[in-house]
XYZ file of C-alpha atoms in Angstrom:
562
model
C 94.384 44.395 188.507
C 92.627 42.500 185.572
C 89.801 44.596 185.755
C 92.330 47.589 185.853
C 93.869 46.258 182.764
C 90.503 45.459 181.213
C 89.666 49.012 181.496
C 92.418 50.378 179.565
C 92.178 47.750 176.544
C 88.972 49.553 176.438
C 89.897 52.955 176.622
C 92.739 51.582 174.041
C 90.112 50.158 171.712
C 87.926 53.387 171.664
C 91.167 55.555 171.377
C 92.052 53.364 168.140
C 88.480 53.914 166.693
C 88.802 57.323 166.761
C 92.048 57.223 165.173
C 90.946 55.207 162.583
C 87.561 57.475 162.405
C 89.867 60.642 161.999
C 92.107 59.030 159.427
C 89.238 58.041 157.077
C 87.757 61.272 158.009
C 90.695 62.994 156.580
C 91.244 60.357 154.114
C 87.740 61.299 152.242
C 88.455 65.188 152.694
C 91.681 64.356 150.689
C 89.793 62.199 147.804
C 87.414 64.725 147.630
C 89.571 67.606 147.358
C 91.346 65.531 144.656
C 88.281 65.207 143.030
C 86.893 68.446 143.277
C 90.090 69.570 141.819
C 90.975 67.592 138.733
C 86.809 68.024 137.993
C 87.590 71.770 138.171
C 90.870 71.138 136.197
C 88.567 69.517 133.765
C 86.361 72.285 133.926
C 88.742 74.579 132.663
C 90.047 72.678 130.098
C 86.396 72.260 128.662
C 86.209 76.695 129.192
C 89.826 76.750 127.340
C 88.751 74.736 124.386
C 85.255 76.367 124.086
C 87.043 79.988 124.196
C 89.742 79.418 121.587
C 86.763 78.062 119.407
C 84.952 81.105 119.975
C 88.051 82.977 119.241
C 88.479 81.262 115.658
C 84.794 81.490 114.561
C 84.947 85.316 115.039
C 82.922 85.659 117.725
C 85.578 87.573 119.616
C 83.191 89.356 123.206
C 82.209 85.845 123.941
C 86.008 84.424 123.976
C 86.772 87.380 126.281
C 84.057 86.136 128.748
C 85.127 82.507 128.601
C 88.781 83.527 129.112
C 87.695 85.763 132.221
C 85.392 83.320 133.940
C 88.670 81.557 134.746
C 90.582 84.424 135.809
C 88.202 85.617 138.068
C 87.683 82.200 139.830
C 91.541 82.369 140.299
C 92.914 85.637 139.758
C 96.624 85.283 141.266
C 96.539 81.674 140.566
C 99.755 79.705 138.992
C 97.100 77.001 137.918
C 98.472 76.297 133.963
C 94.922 77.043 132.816
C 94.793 80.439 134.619
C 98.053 81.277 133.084
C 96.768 80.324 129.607
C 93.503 81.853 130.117
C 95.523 85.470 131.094
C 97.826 84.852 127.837
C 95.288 84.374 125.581
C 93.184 86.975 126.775
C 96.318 89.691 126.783
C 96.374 88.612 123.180
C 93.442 89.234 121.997
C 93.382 92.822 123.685
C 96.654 93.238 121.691
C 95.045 91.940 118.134
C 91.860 94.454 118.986
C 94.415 97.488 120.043
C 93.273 97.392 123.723
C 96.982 98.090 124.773
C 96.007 99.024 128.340
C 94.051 95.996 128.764
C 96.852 94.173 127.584
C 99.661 95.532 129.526
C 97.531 94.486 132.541
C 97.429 91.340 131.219
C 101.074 90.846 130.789
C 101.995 92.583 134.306
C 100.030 90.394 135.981
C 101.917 87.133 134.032
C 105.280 88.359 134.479
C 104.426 88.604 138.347
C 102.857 85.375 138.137
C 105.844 83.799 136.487
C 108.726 85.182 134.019
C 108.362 85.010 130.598
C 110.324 86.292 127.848
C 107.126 86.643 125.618
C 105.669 88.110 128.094
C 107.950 90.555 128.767
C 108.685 91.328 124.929
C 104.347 91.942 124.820
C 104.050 94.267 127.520
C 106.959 96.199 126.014
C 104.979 96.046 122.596
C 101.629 97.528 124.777
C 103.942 100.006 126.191
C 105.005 101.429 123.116
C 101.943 101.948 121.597
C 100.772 103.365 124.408
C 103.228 106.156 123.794
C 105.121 105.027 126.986
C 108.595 104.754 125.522
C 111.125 104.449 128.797
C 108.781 101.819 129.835
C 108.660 100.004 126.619
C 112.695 100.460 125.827
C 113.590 98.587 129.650
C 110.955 95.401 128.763
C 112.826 95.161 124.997
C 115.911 95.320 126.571
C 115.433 92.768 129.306
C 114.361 90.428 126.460
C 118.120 90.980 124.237
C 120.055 91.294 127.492
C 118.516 87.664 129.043
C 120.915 85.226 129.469
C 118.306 82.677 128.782
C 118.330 81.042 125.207
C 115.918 83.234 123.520
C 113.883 82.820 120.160
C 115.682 83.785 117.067
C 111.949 85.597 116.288
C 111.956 87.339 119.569
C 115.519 88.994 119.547
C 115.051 89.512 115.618
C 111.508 91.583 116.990
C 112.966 93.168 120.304
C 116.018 94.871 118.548
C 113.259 96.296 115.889
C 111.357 97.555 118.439
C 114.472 99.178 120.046
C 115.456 100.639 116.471
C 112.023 102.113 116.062
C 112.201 103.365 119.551
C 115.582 104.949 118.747
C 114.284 106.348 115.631
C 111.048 108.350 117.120
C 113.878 109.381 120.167
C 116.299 110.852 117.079
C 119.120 108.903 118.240
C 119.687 107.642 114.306
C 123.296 105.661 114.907
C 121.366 103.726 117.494
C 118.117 102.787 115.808
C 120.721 101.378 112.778
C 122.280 99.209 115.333
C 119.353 98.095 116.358
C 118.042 97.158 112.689
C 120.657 96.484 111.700
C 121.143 93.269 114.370
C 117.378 92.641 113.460
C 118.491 91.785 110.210
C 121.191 90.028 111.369
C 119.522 87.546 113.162
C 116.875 87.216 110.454
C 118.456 88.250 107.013
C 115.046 88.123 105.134
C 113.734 90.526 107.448
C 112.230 92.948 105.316
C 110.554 95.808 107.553
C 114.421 95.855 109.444
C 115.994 96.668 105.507
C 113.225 99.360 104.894
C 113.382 101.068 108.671
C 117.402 101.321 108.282
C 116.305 102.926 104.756
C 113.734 105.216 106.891
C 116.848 106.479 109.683
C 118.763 106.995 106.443
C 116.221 108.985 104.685
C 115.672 111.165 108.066
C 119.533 111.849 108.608
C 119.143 113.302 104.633
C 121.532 110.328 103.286
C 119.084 109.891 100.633
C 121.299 107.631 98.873
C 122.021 104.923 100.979
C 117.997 105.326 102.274
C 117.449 104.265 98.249
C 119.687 101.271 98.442
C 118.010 100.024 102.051
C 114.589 100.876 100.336
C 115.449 98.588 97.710
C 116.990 95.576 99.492
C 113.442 95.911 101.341
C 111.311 95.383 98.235
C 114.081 92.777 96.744
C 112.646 90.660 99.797
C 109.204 91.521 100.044
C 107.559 93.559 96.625
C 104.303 94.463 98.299
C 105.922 96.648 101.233
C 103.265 99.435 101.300
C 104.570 103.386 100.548
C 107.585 103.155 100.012
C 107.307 104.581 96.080
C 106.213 107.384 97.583
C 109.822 107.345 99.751
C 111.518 106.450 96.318
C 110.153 109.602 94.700
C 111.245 111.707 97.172
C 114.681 110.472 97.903
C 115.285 110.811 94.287
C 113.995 114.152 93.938
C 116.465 115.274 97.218
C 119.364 113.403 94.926
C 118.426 115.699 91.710
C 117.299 112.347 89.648
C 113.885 114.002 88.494
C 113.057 111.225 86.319
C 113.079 108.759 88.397
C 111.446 110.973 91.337
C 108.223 111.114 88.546
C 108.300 107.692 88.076
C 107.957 106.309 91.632
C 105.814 109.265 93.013
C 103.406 108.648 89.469
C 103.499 105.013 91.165
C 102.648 106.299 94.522
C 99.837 108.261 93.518
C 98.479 104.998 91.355
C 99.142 103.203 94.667
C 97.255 106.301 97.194
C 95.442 108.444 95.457
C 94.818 111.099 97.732
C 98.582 111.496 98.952
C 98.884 115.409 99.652
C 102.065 115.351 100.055
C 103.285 113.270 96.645
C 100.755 115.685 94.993
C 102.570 118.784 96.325
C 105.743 117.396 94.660
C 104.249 116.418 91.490
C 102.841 120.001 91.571
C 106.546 121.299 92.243
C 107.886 119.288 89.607
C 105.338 120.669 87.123
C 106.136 124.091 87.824
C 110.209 123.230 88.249
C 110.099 121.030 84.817
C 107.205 121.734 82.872
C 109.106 120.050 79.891
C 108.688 116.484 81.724
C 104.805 116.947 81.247
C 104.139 118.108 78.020
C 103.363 115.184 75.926
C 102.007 113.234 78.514
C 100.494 113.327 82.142
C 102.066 110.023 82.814
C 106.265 109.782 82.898
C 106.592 105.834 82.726
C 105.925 105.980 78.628
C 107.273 103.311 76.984
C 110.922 103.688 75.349
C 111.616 104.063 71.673
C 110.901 101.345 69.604
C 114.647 99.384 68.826
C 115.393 99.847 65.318
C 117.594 96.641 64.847
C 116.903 93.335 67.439
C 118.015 90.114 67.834
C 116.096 87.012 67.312
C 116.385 84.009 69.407
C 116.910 80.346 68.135
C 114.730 77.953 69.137
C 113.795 74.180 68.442
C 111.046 72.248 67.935
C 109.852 69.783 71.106
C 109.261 66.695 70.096
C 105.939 66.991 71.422
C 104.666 69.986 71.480
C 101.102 69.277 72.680
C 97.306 70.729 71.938
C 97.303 74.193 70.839
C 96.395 76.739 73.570
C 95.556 80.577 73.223
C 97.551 82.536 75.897
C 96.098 86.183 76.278
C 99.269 88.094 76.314
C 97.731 91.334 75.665
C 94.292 91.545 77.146
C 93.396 95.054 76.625
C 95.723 96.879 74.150
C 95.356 99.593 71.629
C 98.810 99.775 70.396
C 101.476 96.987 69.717
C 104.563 96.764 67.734
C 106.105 93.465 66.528
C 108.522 91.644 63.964
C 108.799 87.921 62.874
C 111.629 86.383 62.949
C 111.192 84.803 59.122
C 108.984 85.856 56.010
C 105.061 86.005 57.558
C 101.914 85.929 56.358
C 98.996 87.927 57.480
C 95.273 86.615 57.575
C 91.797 87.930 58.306
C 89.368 85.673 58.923
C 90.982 82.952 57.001
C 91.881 84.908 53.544
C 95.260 86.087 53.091
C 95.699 90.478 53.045
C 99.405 90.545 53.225
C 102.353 89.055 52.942
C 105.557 90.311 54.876
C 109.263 89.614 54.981
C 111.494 88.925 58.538
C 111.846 91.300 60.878
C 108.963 94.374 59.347
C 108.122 96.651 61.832
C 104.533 95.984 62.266
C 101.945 98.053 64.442
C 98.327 97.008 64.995
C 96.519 100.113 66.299
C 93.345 101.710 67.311
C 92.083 104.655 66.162
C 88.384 105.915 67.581
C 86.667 102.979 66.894
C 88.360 101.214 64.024
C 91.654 99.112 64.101
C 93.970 99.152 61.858
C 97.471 97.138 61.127
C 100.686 98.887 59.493
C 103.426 97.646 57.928
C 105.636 98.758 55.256
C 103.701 101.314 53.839
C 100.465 100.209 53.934
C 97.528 101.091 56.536
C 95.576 98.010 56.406
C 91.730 98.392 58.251
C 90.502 95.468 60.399
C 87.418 94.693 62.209
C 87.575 91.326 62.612
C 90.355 88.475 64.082
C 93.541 88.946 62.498
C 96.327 86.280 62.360
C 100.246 86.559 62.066
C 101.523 83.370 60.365
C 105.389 82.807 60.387
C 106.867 80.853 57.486
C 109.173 78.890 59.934
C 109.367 78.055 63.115
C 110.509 81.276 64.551
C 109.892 83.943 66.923
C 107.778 86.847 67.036
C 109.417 89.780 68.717
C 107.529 92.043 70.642
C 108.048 95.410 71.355
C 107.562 97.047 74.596
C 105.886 94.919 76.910
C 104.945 95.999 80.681
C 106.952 93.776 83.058
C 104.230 93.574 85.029
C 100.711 94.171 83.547
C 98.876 97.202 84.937
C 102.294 98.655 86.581
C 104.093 100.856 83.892
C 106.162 102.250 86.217
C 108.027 99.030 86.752
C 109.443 99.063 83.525
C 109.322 97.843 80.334
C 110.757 94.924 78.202
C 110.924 93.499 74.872
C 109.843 89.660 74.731
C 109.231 86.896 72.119
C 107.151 84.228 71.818
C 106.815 80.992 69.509
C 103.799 80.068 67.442
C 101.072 82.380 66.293
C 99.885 85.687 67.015
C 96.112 86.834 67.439
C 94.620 90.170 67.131
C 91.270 90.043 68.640
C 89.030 92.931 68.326
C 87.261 94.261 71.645
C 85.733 97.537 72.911
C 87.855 100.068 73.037
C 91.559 98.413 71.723
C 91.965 94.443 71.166
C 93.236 91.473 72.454
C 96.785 90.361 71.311
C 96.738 86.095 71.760
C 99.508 84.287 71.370
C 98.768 80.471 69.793
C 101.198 78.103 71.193
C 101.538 74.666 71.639
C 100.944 73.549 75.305
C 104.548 72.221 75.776
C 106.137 75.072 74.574
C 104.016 77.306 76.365
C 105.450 75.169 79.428
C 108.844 76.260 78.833
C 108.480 79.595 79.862
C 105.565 79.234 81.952
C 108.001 77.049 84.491
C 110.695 78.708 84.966
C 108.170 82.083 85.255
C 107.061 80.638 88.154
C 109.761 78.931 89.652
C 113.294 79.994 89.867
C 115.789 77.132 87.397
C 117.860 77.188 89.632
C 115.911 75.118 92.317
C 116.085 71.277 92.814
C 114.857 69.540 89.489
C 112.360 67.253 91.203
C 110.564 70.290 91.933
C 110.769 71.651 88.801
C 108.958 68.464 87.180
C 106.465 68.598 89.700
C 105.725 72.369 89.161
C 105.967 71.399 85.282
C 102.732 68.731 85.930
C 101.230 71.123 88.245
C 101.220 73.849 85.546
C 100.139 71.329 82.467
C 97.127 70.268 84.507
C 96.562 73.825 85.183
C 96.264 74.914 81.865
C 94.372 71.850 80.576
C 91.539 71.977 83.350
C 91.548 75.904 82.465
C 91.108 75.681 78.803
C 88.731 78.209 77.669
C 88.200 80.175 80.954
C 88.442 83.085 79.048
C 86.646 82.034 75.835
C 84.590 85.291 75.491
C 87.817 87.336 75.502
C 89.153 85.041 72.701
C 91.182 83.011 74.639
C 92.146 80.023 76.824
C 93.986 81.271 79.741
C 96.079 84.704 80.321
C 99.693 85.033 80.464
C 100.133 86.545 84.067
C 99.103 85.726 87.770
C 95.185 85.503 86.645
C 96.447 82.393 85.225
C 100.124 81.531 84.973
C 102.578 83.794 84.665
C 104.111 83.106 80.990
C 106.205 85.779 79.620
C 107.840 83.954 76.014
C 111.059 82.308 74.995
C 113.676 84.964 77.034
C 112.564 83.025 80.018
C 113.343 79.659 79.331
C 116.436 77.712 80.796
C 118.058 74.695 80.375
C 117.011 72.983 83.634
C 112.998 73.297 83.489
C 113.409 72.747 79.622
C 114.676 69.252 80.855
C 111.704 69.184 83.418
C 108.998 70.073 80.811
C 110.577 67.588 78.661
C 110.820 64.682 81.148
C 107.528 65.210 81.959
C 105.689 65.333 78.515
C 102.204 64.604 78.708
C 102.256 63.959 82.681
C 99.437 65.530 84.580
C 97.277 65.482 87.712
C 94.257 63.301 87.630
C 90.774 62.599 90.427
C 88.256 60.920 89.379
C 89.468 60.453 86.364
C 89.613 63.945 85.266
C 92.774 66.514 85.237
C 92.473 68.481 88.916
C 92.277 72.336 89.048
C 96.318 71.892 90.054
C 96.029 75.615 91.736
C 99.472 77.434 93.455
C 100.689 80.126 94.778
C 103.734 81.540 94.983
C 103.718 81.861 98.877
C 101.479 80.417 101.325
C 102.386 81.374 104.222
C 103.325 78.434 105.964
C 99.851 76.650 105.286
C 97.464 76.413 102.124
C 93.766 76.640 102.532
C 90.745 74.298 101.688
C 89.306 74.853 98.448
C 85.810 75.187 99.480
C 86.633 77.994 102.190
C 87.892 80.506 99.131
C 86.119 79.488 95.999
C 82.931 77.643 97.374
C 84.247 74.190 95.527
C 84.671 71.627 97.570
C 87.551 69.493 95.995
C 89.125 67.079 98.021
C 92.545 67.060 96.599
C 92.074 70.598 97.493
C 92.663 70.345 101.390
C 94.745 72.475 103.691
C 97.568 71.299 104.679
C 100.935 72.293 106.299
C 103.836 72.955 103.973
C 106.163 72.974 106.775
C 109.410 70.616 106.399
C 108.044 69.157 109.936
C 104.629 69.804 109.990
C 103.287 70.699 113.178
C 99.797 70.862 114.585
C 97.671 74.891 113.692
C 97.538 77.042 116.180
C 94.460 76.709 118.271
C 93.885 79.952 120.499
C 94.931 83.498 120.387
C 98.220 83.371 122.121
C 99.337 79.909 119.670
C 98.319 82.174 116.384
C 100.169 85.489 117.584
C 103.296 83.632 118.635
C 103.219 81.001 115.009
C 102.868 84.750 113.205
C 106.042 85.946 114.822
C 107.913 82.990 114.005
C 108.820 81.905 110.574
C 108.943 77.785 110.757
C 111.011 75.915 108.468
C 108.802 75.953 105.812
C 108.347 74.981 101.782
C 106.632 77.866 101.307
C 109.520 79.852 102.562
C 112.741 79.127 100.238
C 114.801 82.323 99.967
């Protein structure tokens, strides 16, 4: 019986040791397999981060081929990596126009898992692929979710609806469907100028002119839609204004057959609109009687700089606001009383100035002294240099004005101390009415501008120009009350490194993120860095499918203050 017992401890024993055998057995399958997997995990990562690196330095073919080396290992996988790898990929085939590519992409996510980017993408590929039905049902699953979706994706699905809509004919709809875009995003200008577009189609010219302008009140550089302008005002029997944006449009495209065509009508329709000139934005008459503003002294009123107001002329008209005197090269030729019509002129190769009755010839710098400290008042002035058919305006400017001979015309400089040149410059490029502490800061920003800018332009005759080459400065009609306080509380203040004023560069926009110095002008400054200007700066997108969904979006941003 003890032997009998004896025996089965045994058997027990070598039952146990295989248990335990198996169990380790298993045990170091599992670790492996754990292994093996995060390493792989790893693995991927490391493929990830060396694709979207590819992606940003441009070299697009070899992303591709890192993105599909994951795929392929798993291509139904849920793995997270897979599913970024396919995202990524899809969006690069979309930013290279490889729609069918990229639908595959997408249909092959949304079966994977659902997602409302997804979804709105493939609708996108869809589209431009022509394949409407299929596009409208993906647009519409994205407005109809009853999942909290992105302000930026419902703003973009109902656009893409409208647009469908609009190629389909069905005009009411595509207008409720830009309409909500706009809606949701109010500063959406392509919805504004697309409800203008169904408008224009259904022949309501008029209300397509006041959608076309509530587009370019947003955003000024929307592309061809002068050309839209021109026409719609031609359809409403406005001729003059038709020639003025379609001359614009044909400035803007130059080989636009069908703004030709109507110009050519026009010509043959009203040959009286082309007679004295081939252009229709001339400027207006000159006013016979103006009005000269009142201005003070600042108590400081800073180094003298020479603003290029004029570049390239060969005809102005001015007054001064007191009795003047004129000088050339230092010697007194005339002396004038307030408010003389004066014209400086070029005619063939020799200028001349005219005032009163007298023709006075020039070939060298000419100066226009006021008596008192008044303004100069001049005539006719493109709102926007180079872009007549915006318009023109009357302005006036303090200190002393410059005639500086050039080839073919002159310069016309305005002299100006560089606080009072401040008091327009601000508030030209920054709206008074925002908070004050940014006023004062765009105040220093614009002083240290101008003072690490003086003489930029010394073989033109001056310091700096008067418009977005330099700062935007357009004379005394501009000032305000607030940034006059700014300029004034800030008298002297500027931006130093290294103890030198900094190149204090800015833009009006930058698009959610500024750039380092040394990627666009080859100067590596270090107060110069990119940097976010969101209100909670976040980190830049990293790979194809982070840039194309940051693009859709508009984050809070500094840059962004309608």
């Amino acid at each position: 019986m003890c032997l009998n017992v004896l025996k089965r401890l045994c058997r027990g024993v070598k039952n146990m040791r295989r248990f335990f055998t198996f169990v380790l057995l298993i045990s170091t399958m599992l670790l492996v397999s754990i292994s093996w997997g995060e390493a792989s995990h790893y693995d991927d990562l490391q493929v990830l981060e060396r694709a979207a690196n590819l992606y940003i330095s441009g070299n697009i073919s070899a992303s591709i081929d890192e993105y599909l080396s994951i795929i392929e290992s798993y291509p139904m996988s849920q793995d997270k990596a897979v599913i970024e790898a396919r995202k990524n990929l899809a969006a690069i085939y979309e930013e290279q126009g490889d729609y069918i590519e990229a639908a595959r992409q997408y249909e092959t996510l949304l079966i994977l898992e659902e997602d409302l980017l997804s979804r709105f993408s493939l609708g996108v590929a869809y589209y431009n692929l022509g394949l409407l039905d299929l596009a409208e049902s993906q647009f519409r699953h994205v407005v109809d979710s009853r999942k909290e979706v992105p302000l930026f994706l419902m703003r973009e699905a109902n656009f893409f609806l409208g647009k469908i809509s609009l190629d389909l004919m069905r005009y009411s709809q595509a207008i409720s469907y830009f309409s909500q875009a706009v809606e949701v995003d109010p500063y959406f200008a392509l919805g504004f100028f697309y409800i203008g577009e169904t408008y224009f189609k259904m022949g309501r010219f008029a209300d397509a002119i006041n959608y076309y302008f509530k587009a370019t009140n947003i955003e000024r550089s929307l592309v061809g839609i002068r050309s839209r302008l021109g026409v719609a005002y031609f359809m409403l029997g406005n001729v003059d204004q038709a020639l003025t944006y379609l001359r614009g449009a044909i400035d803007e495209f130059p080989d636009d057959i069908e703004v030709k065509k109507l110009l050519e009508q026009i010509a043959e329709d009203y040959p009286e609109k082309f007679i004295e000139s081939e252009i229709a934005y001339e400027p207006p008459p000159i006013k016979e009687v103006v009005s000269f503003a009142t201005v003070s002294v600042p108590e400081n009123t800073g180094p003298d700089i020479r603003s290029g107001i004029l570049p390239n002329a060969d005809e102005v008209f001015f007054r001064v606001g007191s009795s003047f005197s004129v000088e050339l090269d230092g010697k007194l030729i005339y002396t004038g009383e307030a408010a003389e019509l004066c014209r400086v002129y070029e005619d063939g190769s020799a200028l001349f100035l005219e005032v009163e009755e007298r023709t006075i010839p020039f070939s060298t710098n000419l100066k226009v002294i006021p008596d008192q400290y008044v303004t100069i008042y001049i005539h006719n002035m493109e709102r926007y240099p180079g872009q007549p058919w915006l318009g023109y305006e009357d302005r006036q400017y303090r200190g002393v004005l410059e005639i500086i001979p050039r080839n073919g015309g002159f310069a016309v400089v305005n002299v100006v101390g560089l606080e009072e040149l401040l008091l327009s410059a601000v508030p030209s490029e920054m709206p008074a009415s925002w908070p004050m502490e940014a006023l004062k800061t765009q105040a220093v920003a614009t002083r240290s501008y101008v003072i690490a800018n003086k003489g930029r332009y010394v073989s033109q005759g001056f310091d700096i120009r008067a418009d977005q080459f330099s700062i935007v400065y357009r004379g005394v009609n501009f000032e305000h009350d607030r940034s006059t306080a700014a300029v004034l509380e800030t008298a002297g203040e500027v931006l130093m490194y290294d103890g030198r004023v900094v190149e204090a560069v800015f833009t009006a926009n930058a698009g959610g993120h500024t750039e380092n110095s040394l990627d666009i002008w080859g100067g590596d400054y270090p107060y110069l860095s990119a940097i976010s200007t969101e209100r909670s700066p976040s980190a830049p997108p990293q790979s194809p499918y982070e840039l194309k969904t940051w693009l859709m979006d508009r984050p809070p941003s500094f840059s962004f203050n309608p």
